[in-house]
Amino acid sequence: MKKTREELLALLADMSIEEKAGQLAQIPIVACMDGVSEPTGPMEELSLTPEQVVLSGSVISVLRLEAEACAKVVRQLTEAHPHHIPPLVMKDVIHGHQTMFPIPLAIGATFDEKIAETLGECGAKEGAASGVHVTFAPMVDVVRDPRWGRVMESPGESPVLCAAMGAAMVRGTRGEDISAPDRIAACAKHFVGYGISQAGQDYAPIDVSHTELYNTYLPPFQACVDAGVDMVMPAFVGVDRVPCVCNEWLLKDILRGRMGFEGMIISDWDDPRQLIAHGVAEDQREVAQLCLNAGLDMDMMSFAYLTELADLVREGKMDEAKLDAACLHVLELKNNLGLFDNPVKNDSDDVQRAVCNDPEIHKAVYEAALKSCVLLKNEGALPLRQGCKVALVGSHADEHAILGGWTLDAYTERTKTLLTSFSEDSRITLTTPEEADVILLATGEKQADTGEDCSKAHPFLTAEQMDELRRLHALGKPVVLLLFCGRPLIITEALPYCSAVLNVWFPGTEGADAIRALVMGDENPSGHLSMTFPRALGQVPIHHDRLSSPRPWKEGAIYVNRYKDESNFPLYPFGYGLSYTTFQVDAAAESTTITARVTNTGSVVGETVVQVYGRIRHCSHIRPDKRLLAWQRIALQPGECREVTFPITPDMLRMYDAQGKAIEPKGVCDIAVGESSDVPYTLEVTF
Ligand code: BGC
């Protein structure tokens, strides 16, 4: 039985100031692995006392978590705590736990919320079986700059897609009731604007207007809040020159007030203490004051709350009511997780092993990989002909590390490589490039070169990779590029040397078999880009929903919005993706409903993503030229035709002014329907 609110308040009233301050601290799980009575090992290295460790409200794990060892820590801490309050165990379960889904940017490319929901559900199952209570996911930063390494963690550049995918991940992760044995709590991050980091550099400043916050960066978080997200993590960056972690306007007025978030707010790693390096706080005392006053509930890893808050309250420098309010958020999350009855969801390594090897999860991971790969170019080289001789070469041909960043608990070395997968296929013969009929070049970014602290000034294939490509092309055979990347790479120079390009991102645990199925034509590629692929670095940031220009580009015109030395258009636009079949999309508008008749005009079964874009024709405020309004993934047999309808509602085109006041769409709105964002406007609806 969960506690009632009265019981929680009674517990709170009975806790000492030190206990309450302790609840607001997150420390590393390694600090308690050797027991909680002696200050040795990591506890000593971190200058933590056994008392501080015992009173801490949460532990974070960045190493592989074993169920039995984790349960032991949780039980030990619960027993030692004066009120037997169990700790929250938190971990980054970002795109799967041990069994890895494709990276979130690839999940965005499925345009399939069911897949995002399943990702959340499977991560929660494996996470819970390993001892995790809360994951730091989903990441719903809108990402538009491929130089930023963390774009791989997001569903992509569209706030609408990020919102839908983020909400689906929240639903999948937490279910209806996070006390269920196979569910964990979800945390939306990084609140807000981290993806705008200047020049794509991690931890660089951002500059964002309130209008852009309301229209672009807050909506994915609102969608997560509406889906019941349990926790929110402020971003490392600052808004209005105030770091998010201590930004009262952002955390109180916006997140709690305007957006209605009632859960727990946790800082990012060591973020409170970073206020000192940033010159915003003098010392840990001021850190604790600034953050608690702003509404930050839990301090991840900076120990400012743990060491300073109790004294501040005792000295009358901090209002105890603020401590109580934050502590209540922590206790409520523990209560929602059912931890007061049952602090441990699983304590058996055998159960953990069984859950993490569940064939159903592997099947879901395989499906996700199939649907996330994007066929960018195909001059007939794919799918491969049966009986052909194939050379499979490149840095990723025999590589296990095809999982992407945030794979802390994955058994990377057990991941099947492409070479193993293709050698299992009796329909082809593997041979050297010289002997082959077709060459598969599996290359691109290293897994370790994507994610946090992986910004790049040169998001291209390397000089060595380009040399290899040219050498293979010179053999006079079709070269198929299997592109591994955690961000849009600028492959303009590589394209002429490739007969086909299949963008496979980092496809996850079942990636090799999924790629083989696509390459062999057993399955048909159906992913559509979640981020624009630029033609040139100078175009960055480039995205489909850029605000309009008063001098729009026009063929041949001068003094218009253009480059002198480069096209305005990307190499591949958002939403783009080819198939082994072709589709025809005929759309019509009736009142405010769009009907699209989609026909598979080719000779094989396939899936496409029908996308609807729109813009308000006249309005007081500048708005995106094109905004994604709705989409549907649809599977069709050859020759089959199906109708899909899209009701266009005012909220899809609603905007906000600098004060956050809604501007409702009025009058004519242009509508475009197709299989990519570069489809022209042909229809209208009127509000
Ligand atoms: C990252 C977060 C992550 C946290 C905990 C930080 O460095 O920015 O996204 O959740 O570490 O691992």
XYZ file of C-alpha atoms and ligand atoms in Angstrom:
699
model
C 0.000 0.000 0.000
C 1.276 3.411 -0.922
C 1.259 6.107 1.742
C -1.457 8.730 1.768
C -0.497 12.379 1.490
C -1.220 12.756 5.213
C 1.150 9.908 5.989
C 3.850 11.483 3.835
C 3.378 14.820 5.572
C 3.537 13.097 8.960
C 6.775 11.409 7.945
C 8.182 14.726 6.774
C 7.197 16.387 10.053
C 9.050 13.699 11.958
C 12.306 14.056 10.004
C 15.279 16.069 11.249
C 16.671 18.928 9.180
C 19.697 16.763 8.318
C 17.436 13.953 7.169
C 15.454 16.308 4.958
C 18.586 17.853 3.453
C 19.951 14.345 2.890
C 16.897 13.357 0.856
C 17.833 16.081 -1.632
C 21.265 14.639 -2.358
C 22.323 12.142 -4.977
C 25.638 10.357 -4.480
C 27.370 7.658 -6.542
C 26.337 4.092 -5.800
C 30.015 3.133 -5.627
C 30.225 5.148 -2.395
C 28.070 2.511 -0.683
C 29.212 -0.659 -2.413
C 31.673 -1.571 0.356
C 29.117 -1.110 3.134
C 27.933 2.050 4.805
C 29.693 2.060 8.154
C 33.352 2.750 7.294
C 34.598 5.777 5.338
C 36.805 3.840 2.945
C 37.241 3.519 -0.822
C 35.139 5.836 -2.997
C 33.311 7.172 0.085
C 36.603 8.387 1.452
C 37.792 9.676 -1.912
C 34.643 11.787 -2.173
C 35.069 13.027 1.431
C 31.652 11.681 2.355
C 30.931 10.503 5.883
C 28.952 7.306 6.582
C 26.199 9.492 8.047
C 25.939 11.568 4.872
C 25.849 8.428 2.761
C 23.081 6.903 4.866
C 20.981 10.064 4.731
C 21.335 10.548 0.969
C 18.047 10.322 -0.877
C 19.402 8.793 -4.054
C 22.262 6.923 -5.667
C 23.375 7.170 -9.279
C 25.020 4.356 -11.171
C 27.314 4.845 -14.111
C 28.734 1.324 -14.097
C 26.993 -1.885 -15.132
C 24.373 -2.642 -12.518
C 23.888 -6.161 -11.149
C 20.530 -6.824 -9.490
C 21.820 -8.585 -6.373
C 24.565 -6.089 -5.623
C 22.205 -3.172 -6.196
C 19.501 -4.692 -3.982
C 22.076 -5.164 -1.250
C 23.013 -1.487 -1.323
C 19.369 -0.396 -1.293
C 18.494 -2.667 1.637
C 21.550 -1.630 3.579
C 20.821 2.061 3.143
C 17.128 1.605 3.962
C 17.912 -0.289 7.117
C 20.507 2.207 8.274
C 18.311 5.244 7.636
C 16.697 6.660 10.817
C 13.245 6.506 9.193
C 14.064 3.573 6.931
C 13.486 5.660 3.834
C 14.799 3.756 0.817
C 17.087 5.478 -1.718
C 16.149 6.119 -5.326
C 18.445 4.288 -7.749
C 18.915 6.295 -10.931
C 20.646 5.579 -14.199
C 20.752 6.661 -17.814
C 18.575 4.082 -19.552
C 18.453 6.075 -22.769
C 17.756 3.712 -25.674
C 17.523 0.369 -23.961
C 19.464 -0.974 -21.021
C 21.383 -4.154 -21.864
C 19.573 -4.794 -25.131
C 20.090 -1.617 -27.124
C 17.579 -0.021 -29.437
C 18.862 2.217 -32.227
C 19.887 5.654 -30.950
C 17.020 8.092 -30.245
C 17.791 10.124 -33.395
C 17.173 6.908 -35.332
C 13.989 6.291 -33.360
C 12.885 9.753 -34.536
C 13.498 8.528 -38.088
C 10.921 5.756 -37.655
C 8.216 8.420 -37.249
C 6.517 5.695 -35.246
C 5.423 6.560 -31.725
C 4.667 2.915 -31.014
C 8.355 2.135 -31.445
C 9.318 4.980 -29.101
C 6.834 3.674 -26.560
C 8.184 0.143 -26.880
C 11.712 1.465 -26.412
C 10.596 3.035 -23.133
C 8.834 -0.134 -22.079
C 11.738 -2.460 -22.852
C 14.269 -0.135 -21.207
C 12.044 -0.037 -18.137
C 11.727 -3.842 -17.999
C 15.460 -4.409 -18.194
C 16.254 -1.403 -16.012
C 13.821 -2.431 -13.277
C 15.137 -5.992 -13.343
C 18.637 -4.570 -12.821
C 17.673 -2.370 -9.870
C 16.955 0.976 -11.542
C 14.054 3.072 -10.211
C 14.406 6.165 -12.374
C 15.933 6.785 -15.788
C 17.285 10.096 -17.054
C 15.239 9.848 -20.240
C 13.716 10.936 -22.528
C 16.013 13.640 -23.829
C 13.792 15.997 -25.798
C 16.180 18.766 -26.781
C 15.251 20.068 -30.229
C 18.478 19.580 -32.208
C 19.471 21.447 -35.322
C 23.232 21.492 -35.333
C 25.045 18.305 -36.386
C 28.261 19.579 -34.839
C 26.739 18.932 -31.416
C 27.488 15.340 -30.427
C 24.369 15.022 -28.321
C 21.994 15.208 -31.279
C 22.099 11.396 -31.206
C 20.163 11.431 -27.919
C 17.211 13.393 -29.308
C 14.345 12.391 -31.602
C 15.402 15.200 -33.932
C 14.978 18.734 -35.198
C 11.208 19.098 -35.147
C 9.583 20.207 -31.891
C 6.461 18.365 -33.003
C 8.310 15.095 -33.586
C 10.283 15.534 -30.342
C 7.045 16.111 -28.455
C 5.324 13.046 -29.881
C 8.316 10.751 -29.452
C 9.178 12.118 -26.008
C 5.629 11.629 -24.757
C 5.577 8.099 -26.179
C 8.848 7.257 -24.411
C 7.434 8.616 -21.154
C 4.299 6.476 -21.521
C 6.339 3.402 -22.333
C 8.827 3.900 -19.529
C 6.461 4.635 -16.671
C 3.236 2.986 -17.814
C 0.194 3.885 -15.756
C 1.780 3.033 -12.428
C 5.508 3.254 -11.722
C 5.192 0.926 -8.754
C 4.680 -1.982 -11.190
C 7.618 -4.413 -11.101
C 8.528 -3.744 -14.734
C 8.207 0.048 -14.833
C 10.491 2.875 -13.836
C 10.088 6.634 -13.516
C 10.975 8.906 -16.435
C 12.878 12.201 -16.502
C 12.579 14.771 -19.294
C 15.848 16.573 -20.000
C 17.600 18.952 -20.514
C 15.349 21.821 -19.531
C 15.792 23.861 -21.702
C 17.648 24.921 -24.831
C 20.781 22.775 -24.408
C 20.549 21.855 -28.109
C 21.139 25.481 -29.103
C 24.733 25.388 -27.773
C 26.628 27.927 -29.828
C 28.499 26.540 -32.834
C 27.436 23.072 -31.774
C 29.957 22.986 -28.965
C 29.026 21.099 -25.827
C 28.680 23.230 -22.686
C 28.829 26.415 -24.811
C 26.393 29.247 -24.061
C 23.002 29.571 -25.666
C 21.018 32.642 -26.560
C 17.311 32.104 -26.953
C 14.339 34.446 -27.071
C 11.246 33.796 -25.005
C 9.279 33.533 -28.238
C 11.498 30.675 -29.389
C 11.214 29.017 -25.990
C 7.430 29.062 -26.140
C 7.207 27.987 -29.764
C 10.088 25.588 -30.219
C 11.902 24.413 -27.115
C 9.229 24.117 -24.412
C 6.565 22.141 -26.336
C 8.397 18.777 -26.179
C 8.711 19.208 -22.405
C 5.051 20.144 -22.149
C 4.191 16.951 -24.021
C 6.256 14.938 -21.516
C 4.589 16.698 -18.581
C 1.184 15.961 -20.087
C 2.225 12.315 -20.476
C 2.940 12.175 -16.732
C 6.728 12.492 -16.645
C 7.992 12.065 -13.075
C 11.113 14.180 -13.124
C 12.686 17.071 -15.051
C 16.395 17.900 -15.313
C 17.501 21.511 -15.892
C 20.115 21.941 -18.608
C 23.772 22.894 -18.127
C 23.115 26.100 -20.076
C 21.477 29.343 -18.982
C 18.418 31.251 -20.119
C 18.405 35.053 -19.860
C 21.968 34.672 -18.577
C 20.793 32.764 -15.495
C 21.892 29.108 -15.353
C 18.840 26.851 -15.714
C 19.719 24.981 -12.515
C 19.116 28.123 -10.454
C 16.726 29.944 -12.770
C 13.670 30.660 -10.651
C 11.641 32.029 -13.541
C 12.274 28.881 -15.556
C 11.761 26.339 -12.782
C 8.942 27.999 -10.870
C 7.053 30.326 -13.201
C 7.412 28.288 -16.357
C 7.881 24.632 -15.413
C 5.672 24.505 -12.340
C 3.386 27.469 -13.016
C 2.724 27.603 -16.717
C 3.431 23.965 -17.578
C 1.861 22.428 -14.500
C 4.712 20.074 -13.581
C 4.255 18.585 -10.114
C 7.063 16.026 -9.990
C 10.676 16.217 -8.906
C 13.386 18.459 -10.354
C 16.921 17.028 -10.343
C 20.069 18.824 -11.427
C 22.384 17.522 -14.111
C 25.709 15.977 -13.034
C 27.577 18.333 -10.670
C 25.686 21.229 -12.236
C 25.009 23.108 -8.967
C 28.714 23.168 -8.056
C 29.544 24.360 -11.559
C 27.948 27.675 -10.584
C 31.227 28.367 -8.780
C 33.390 27.784 -11.857
C 30.878 29.852 -13.776
C 31.305 32.734 -11.358
C 27.623 32.744 -10.401
C 28.166 31.489 -6.837
C 31.082 32.120 -4.471
C 31.012 28.783 -2.735
C 28.939 25.669 -2.017
C 26.858 27.584 0.514
C 25.725 30.050 -2.075
C 25.236 27.205 -4.552
C 22.817 25.525 -2.159
C 20.984 28.770 -1.502
C 20.630 29.742 -5.150
C 19.446 26.322 -6.275
C 16.963 25.601 -3.506
C 15.523 29.095 -3.725
C 15.053 28.616 -7.457
C 13.167 25.370 -6.886
C 15.753 22.657 -7.586
C 14.753 19.598 -5.542
C 17.699 17.238 -5.876
C 21.390 17.918 -6.332
C 23.095 15.308 -8.504
C 26.669 14.755 -7.444
C 27.737 18.204 -6.320
C 27.088 17.574 -2.592
C 26.175 21.219 -1.971
C 22.790 20.311 -0.510
C 24.312 17.506 1.525
C 26.966 19.650 3.148
C 25.309 23.074 3.365
C 21.529 23.003 3.579
C 21.074 21.859 7.170
C 23.383 24.596 8.490
C 21.706 27.221 6.333
C 18.317 26.314 7.784
C 19.633 26.176 11.338
C 21.250 29.590 10.929
C 17.985 31.009 9.624
C 19.514 31.706 6.197
C 17.180 29.323 4.417
C 13.478 28.966 4.925
C 12.746 25.438 6.184
C 9.499 25.469 4.206
C 11.581 25.376 1.008
C 13.493 22.379 2.283
C 10.197 20.695 3.145
C 8.688 21.408 -0.261
C 11.679 19.904 -2.067
C 11.818 16.927 0.297
C 8.137 16.248 -0.255
C 8.740 15.990 -4.014
C 11.389 13.337 -3.334
C 9.196 11.413 -0.894
C 6.281 11.560 -3.330
C 8.384 10.022 -6.087
C 9.500 7.244 -3.743
C 5.914 6.684 -2.734
C 4.704 6.609 -6.345
C 7.366 3.970 -7.036
C 6.018 1.943 -4.124
C 9.443 1.975 -2.467
C 8.152 2.343 1.101
C 6.601 -1.116 0.759
C 9.125 -2.590 -1.548
C 12.439 -0.771 -2.017
C 13.747 -3.347 -4.477
C 12.020 -4.392 -7.701
C 14.260 -7.384 -8.266
C 17.141 -8.882 -6.298
C 17.947 -11.873 -8.432
C 20.692 -11.890 -11.052
C 18.973 -14.883 -12.667
C 15.757 -12.935 -13.128
C 17.760 -9.986 -14.432
C 19.517 -12.237 -16.938
C 16.231 -13.745 -18.110
C 14.562 -10.358 -18.546
C 17.555 -8.912 -20.390
C 17.591 -11.871 -22.757
C 13.882 -11.839 -23.479
C 13.418 -12.719 -27.180
C 10.443 -10.327 -27.311
C 12.718 -7.404 -26.478
C 15.232 -8.497 -29.105
C 12.390 -8.711 -31.635
C 11.261 -5.173 -30.811
C 14.832 -3.945 -31.117
C 15.159 -5.636 -34.529
C 11.902 -4.054 -35.763
C 13.058 -0.638 -34.595
C 16.367 -1.043 -36.441
C 14.561 -2.046 -39.646
C 12.325 0.996 -39.541
C 14.973 3.512 -38.576
C 17.488 3.010 -41.401
C 17.109 5.639 -44.108
C 17.845 4.857 -47.747
C 19.372 8.107 -48.994
C 20.433 7.129 -52.482
C 19.898 4.096 -54.687
C 20.853 3.796 -58.325
C 19.708 0.200 -58.394
C 22.569 -1.315 -56.397
C 20.186 -2.303 -53.611
C 18.773 -4.752 -52.800
C 21.563 -7.190 -53.653
C 20.939 -9.889 -56.230
C 20.856 -13.454 -54.968
C 23.991 -15.358 -55.839
C 26.182 -12.288 -56.171
C 29.700 -11.939 -54.840
C 29.927 -9.331 -52.133
C 32.854 -7.547 -50.508
C 32.039 -6.233 -47.062
C 34.729 -3.806 -45.966
C 35.292 -0.652 -43.929
C 35.844 0.290 -40.335
C 32.397 -0.959 -39.246
C 32.337 -4.252 -41.167
C 33.665 -6.282 -38.266
C 32.767 -3.867 -35.492
C 30.799 -4.783 -32.368
C 30.430 -1.186 -31.214
C 27.415 -0.286 -33.360
C 25.198 0.649 -30.424
C 25.845 4.394 -30.103
C 26.425 6.412 -26.939
C 24.815 5.632 -23.558
C 25.420 1.932 -23.605
C 26.655 1.641 -20.033
C 25.081 -1.753 -19.375
C 25.249 -3.269 -22.847
C 27.493 -6.205 -23.653
C 28.987 -4.488 -26.682
C 31.495 -7.255 -27.352
C 28.623 -9.750 -27.759
C 26.897 -7.639 -30.421
C 26.842 -9.390 -33.767
C 28.984 -7.712 -36.410
C 27.929 -7.183 -40.007
C 30.556 -9.663 -41.187
C 29.167 -12.396 -38.964
C 25.644 -11.657 -40.103
C 26.463 -11.617 -43.818
C 28.590 -14.746 -43.559
C 25.480 -16.546 -42.269
C 23.636 -15.772 -45.515
C 23.943 -18.574 -48.054
C 22.444 -16.444 -50.846
C 25.663 -14.507 -51.315
C 29.394 -15.202 -51.333
C 31.720 -12.952 -49.408
C 34.916 -12.124 -51.216
C 37.512 -9.388 -51.799
C 36.666 -6.071 -53.442
C 38.662 -7.125 -56.491
C 36.626 -10.328 -56.928
C 33.265 -8.913 -55.919
C 30.261 -7.889 -58.008
C 29.296 -5.287 -55.441
C 31.117 -3.643 -52.554
C 29.495 -2.840 -49.242
C 31.496 -0.152 -47.457
C 30.462 -0.023 -43.792
C 31.974 3.119 -42.385
C 31.335 6.391 -40.582
C 31.603 7.630 -37.047
C 32.965 5.650 -34.153
C 30.411 4.979 -31.448
C 32.632 6.781 -28.949
C 32.622 9.895 -31.134
C 28.948 10.578 -30.572
C 27.063 11.761 -27.499
C 28.163 14.035 -24.680
C 31.445 15.889 -25.120
C 31.607 14.785 -28.768
C 31.180 18.051 -30.625
C 32.826 18.146 -34.028
C 33.996 21.018 -36.180
C 34.259 18.602 -39.106
C 31.150 16.414 -39.307
C 32.376 14.603 -42.414
C 33.777 11.233 -43.347
C 37.475 11.324 -42.492
C 40.188 11.752 -45.133
C 41.086 8.053 -44.732
C 37.460 7.004 -45.186
C 37.195 9.159 -48.323
C 40.417 7.652 -49.686
C 39.077 4.164 -49.105
C 35.818 5.070 -50.844
C 37.638 6.492 -53.881
C 39.917 3.454 -54.053
C 36.950 1.087 -54.014
C 35.047 3.175 -56.549
C 38.049 3.010 -58.880
C 37.561 -0.751 -59.092
C 34.577 0.017 -61.307
C 31.936 -1.797 -59.287
C 28.918 -0.474 -57.468
C 29.853 0.737 -53.991
C 27.101 0.761 -51.378
C 27.837 3.016 -48.417
C 26.439 1.724 -45.136
C 26.740 4.932 -43.168
C 27.141 4.706 -39.393
C 26.560 8.001 -37.640
C 25.113 9.616 -34.567
C 24.484 12.874 -36.396
C 23.907 14.001 -39.966
C 27.328 13.718 -41.581
C 28.031 15.964 -44.540
C 28.545 13.378 -47.279
C 28.238 15.638 -50.315
C 31.731 14.734 -51.522
C 31.210 11.040 -50.955
C 27.966 10.769 -52.915
C 29.373 10.624 -56.465
C 31.385 7.552 -55.490
C 28.392 5.664 -54.118
C 25.779 3.770 -56.071
C 23.645 3.574 -52.960
C 23.727 4.996 -49.444
C 21.900 3.414 -46.545
C 22.096 5.547 -43.432
C 22.013 3.071 -40.553
C 22.792 5.495 -37.667
C 23.855 3.346 -34.692
C 21.342 0.559 -35.124
C 21.617 -1.266 -31.781
C 21.929 -4.848 -30.613
C 20.099 -6.367 -33.595
C 21.559 -3.879 -36.048
C 23.681 -6.263 -38.089
C 20.830 -8.654 -38.906
C 18.463 -5.767 -39.616
C 20.935 -4.160 -42.027
C 21.455 -7.476 -43.790
C 17.677 -7.949 -44.162
C 17.432 -4.488 -45.730
C 20.462 -4.922 -47.978
C 19.222 -8.330 -49.171
C 15.718 -6.997 -49.816
C 14.028 -9.253 -47.259
C 12.838 -5.995 -45.768
C 12.254 -2.624 -47.347
C 13.848 0.563 -45.963
C 11.249 2.954 -44.576
C 13.053 5.382 -42.265
C 12.701 9.117 -42.938
C 15.245 11.658 -41.769
C 14.695 13.125 -38.314
C 17.351 15.769 -39.001
C 18.269 17.593 -42.180
C 21.481 16.426 -43.886
C 23.345 19.616 -44.875
C 25.096 19.973 -48.209
C 27.845 22.152 -46.715
C 29.052 23.018 -43.249
C 28.394 26.719 -43.934
C 24.640 25.961 -44.043
C 24.584 24.782 -40.445
C 22.256 25.145 -38.604
C 19.809 24.154 -41.313
C 16.373 22.703 -40.622
C 13.024 22.434 -42.377
C 11.125 24.708 -40.012
C 13.306 27.786 -40.136
C 11.543 31.127 -39.733
C 10.639 32.817 -42.991
C 12.676 35.580 -44.652
C 11.340 38.908 -45.953
C 13.396 38.284 -49.095
C 12.805 34.637 -49.818
C 15.093 32.788 -52.162
C 13.988 32.712 -55.780
C 15.789 31.006 -58.655
C 18.161 33.483 -60.302
C 17.181 36.436 -58.093
C 19.743 38.619 -56.321
C 19.461 40.442 -52.998
C 17.417 37.554 -51.714
C 18.023 35.104 -48.898
C 20.816 33.000 -50.402
C 24.521 32.113 -50.483
C 26.760 33.360 -53.281
C 28.676 30.112 -53.282
C 26.257 27.413 -52.184
C 22.710 26.278 -52.695
C 20.093 27.077 -50.053
C 18.903 23.514 -50.137
C 20.159 20.700 -47.990
C 21.609 17.521 -49.362
C 18.656 15.611 -47.930
C 15.747 17.351 -46.263
C 14.035 16.436 -43.032
C 11.472 13.705 -43.598
C 13.284 12.302 -46.643
C 13.763 8.596 -47.211
C 13.665 6.243 -50.210
C 12.228 2.762 -50.534
C 12.650 -0.185 -52.904
C 9.171 0.651 -54.102
C 7.585 3.972 -55.047
C 4.526 5.673 -53.660
C 2.156 8.185 -55.091
C 0.489 10.577 -52.699
C -2.611 12.475 -53.908
C -4.002 14.809 -51.328
C -7.155 16.883 -51.157
C -8.598 19.275 -48.604
C -12.180 19.413 -47.532
C -12.944 22.017 -44.937
C -10.164 21.473 -42.382
C -9.578 17.818 -43.146
C -6.845 16.587 -45.435
C -7.263 13.278 -47.171
C -4.236 11.606 -48.708
C -4.655 8.724 -51.136
C -1.448 6.755 -50.990
C -0.662 4.157 -53.644
C 2.218 1.725 -53.769
C 3.159 2.169 -57.430
C 6.092 -0.237 -57.378
C 6.417 -3.978 -57.329
C 7.323 -4.776 -53.719
C 5.585 -4.323 -50.397
C 6.727 -1.226 -48.548
C 6.054 1.403 -45.929
C 6.197 5.147 -46.211
C 5.622 8.064 -43.883
C 2.992 10.465 -45.181
C 3.778 13.887 -43.788
C 1.623 17.006 -43.547
C 3.237 20.432 -43.302
C 1.601 23.800 -42.908
C 1.985 27.548 -42.496
C -0.330 30.392 -41.648
C -0.429 32.663 -44.674
C -0.909 35.992 -42.886
C -0.109 36.721 -39.300
C 1.372 39.464 -37.126
C 4.364 37.303 -36.213
C 7.119 35.686 -38.246
C 6.658 31.932 -38.384
C 8.316 28.873 -39.881
C 7.993 28.469 -43.628
C 7.047 24.912 -42.969
C 5.953 23.211 -39.851
C 5.336 19.517 -39.415
C 1.683 19.147 -38.443
C 0.983 15.435 -38.624
C 2.206 12.187 -40.133
C 1.274 8.589 -40.541
C 3.325 5.519 -41.302
C 1.507 3.323 -43.774
C 2.295 -0.144 -45.184
C 1.054 -1.055 -48.666
C 1.185 -4.089 -50.913
C 2.237 -3.460 -54.530
C -0.646 -1.709 -56.289
C -2.534 -1.181 -53.057
C -4.082 2.198 -52.396
C -5.285 3.514 -49.079
C -6.711 6.764 -47.795
C -5.484 8.433 -44.658
C -7.154 11.472 -43.178
C -5.577 14.244 -41.181
C -7.870 16.656 -39.362
C -6.013 19.980 -39.169
C -6.761 21.623 -35.841
C -5.860 25.160 -34.721
C -3.448 23.876 -32.046
C -1.235 22.440 -34.800
C -0.582 25.955 -36.109
C -0.908 27.902 -32.883
C 1.953 30.247 -32.035
C 3.022 32.145 -28.957
C 4.247 35.707 -28.552
C 7.127 36.826 -26.337
C 4.874 36.791 -23.275
C 3.744 33.276 -24.050
C 0.285 34.371 -25.107
C -1.306 32.178 -27.764
C -1.803 33.521 -31.266
C -4.513 31.404 -32.844
C -4.307 30.705 -36.576
C -6.805 32.758 -38.550
C -7.575 32.788 -42.246
C -5.897 30.686 -44.897
C -3.228 28.135 -44.054
C -1.145 26.503 -46.757
C -0.812 22.772 -46.544
C 1.715 20.444 -48.154
C 1.443 16.672 -48.128
C 4.126 14.244 -49.175
C 6.950 11.939 -48.202
C 9.451 14.631 -47.215
C 9.587 18.238 -45.987
C 10.561 19.580 -49.421
C 7.106 18.896 -50.852
C 5.454 22.098 -52.202
C 2.316 23.719 -50.856
C -0.708 22.738 -52.932
C -3.653 22.826 -50.540
C -5.367 25.264 -48.207
C -7.473 25.101 -45.094
C -9.165 28.103 -43.544
C -9.761 28.882 -39.892
C 24.398 14.386 -18.726
C 22.983 13.918 -18.443
C 23.007 12.608 -17.712
C 23.830 12.763 -16.456
C 23.873 11.513 -15.596
C 25.283 14.329 -17.499
O 26.612 14.566 -17.824
O 24.352 15.709 -19.245
O 22.271 13.820 -19.659
O 21.708 12.172 -17.432
O 25.147 13.118 -16.812
O 24.636 10.527 -16.143
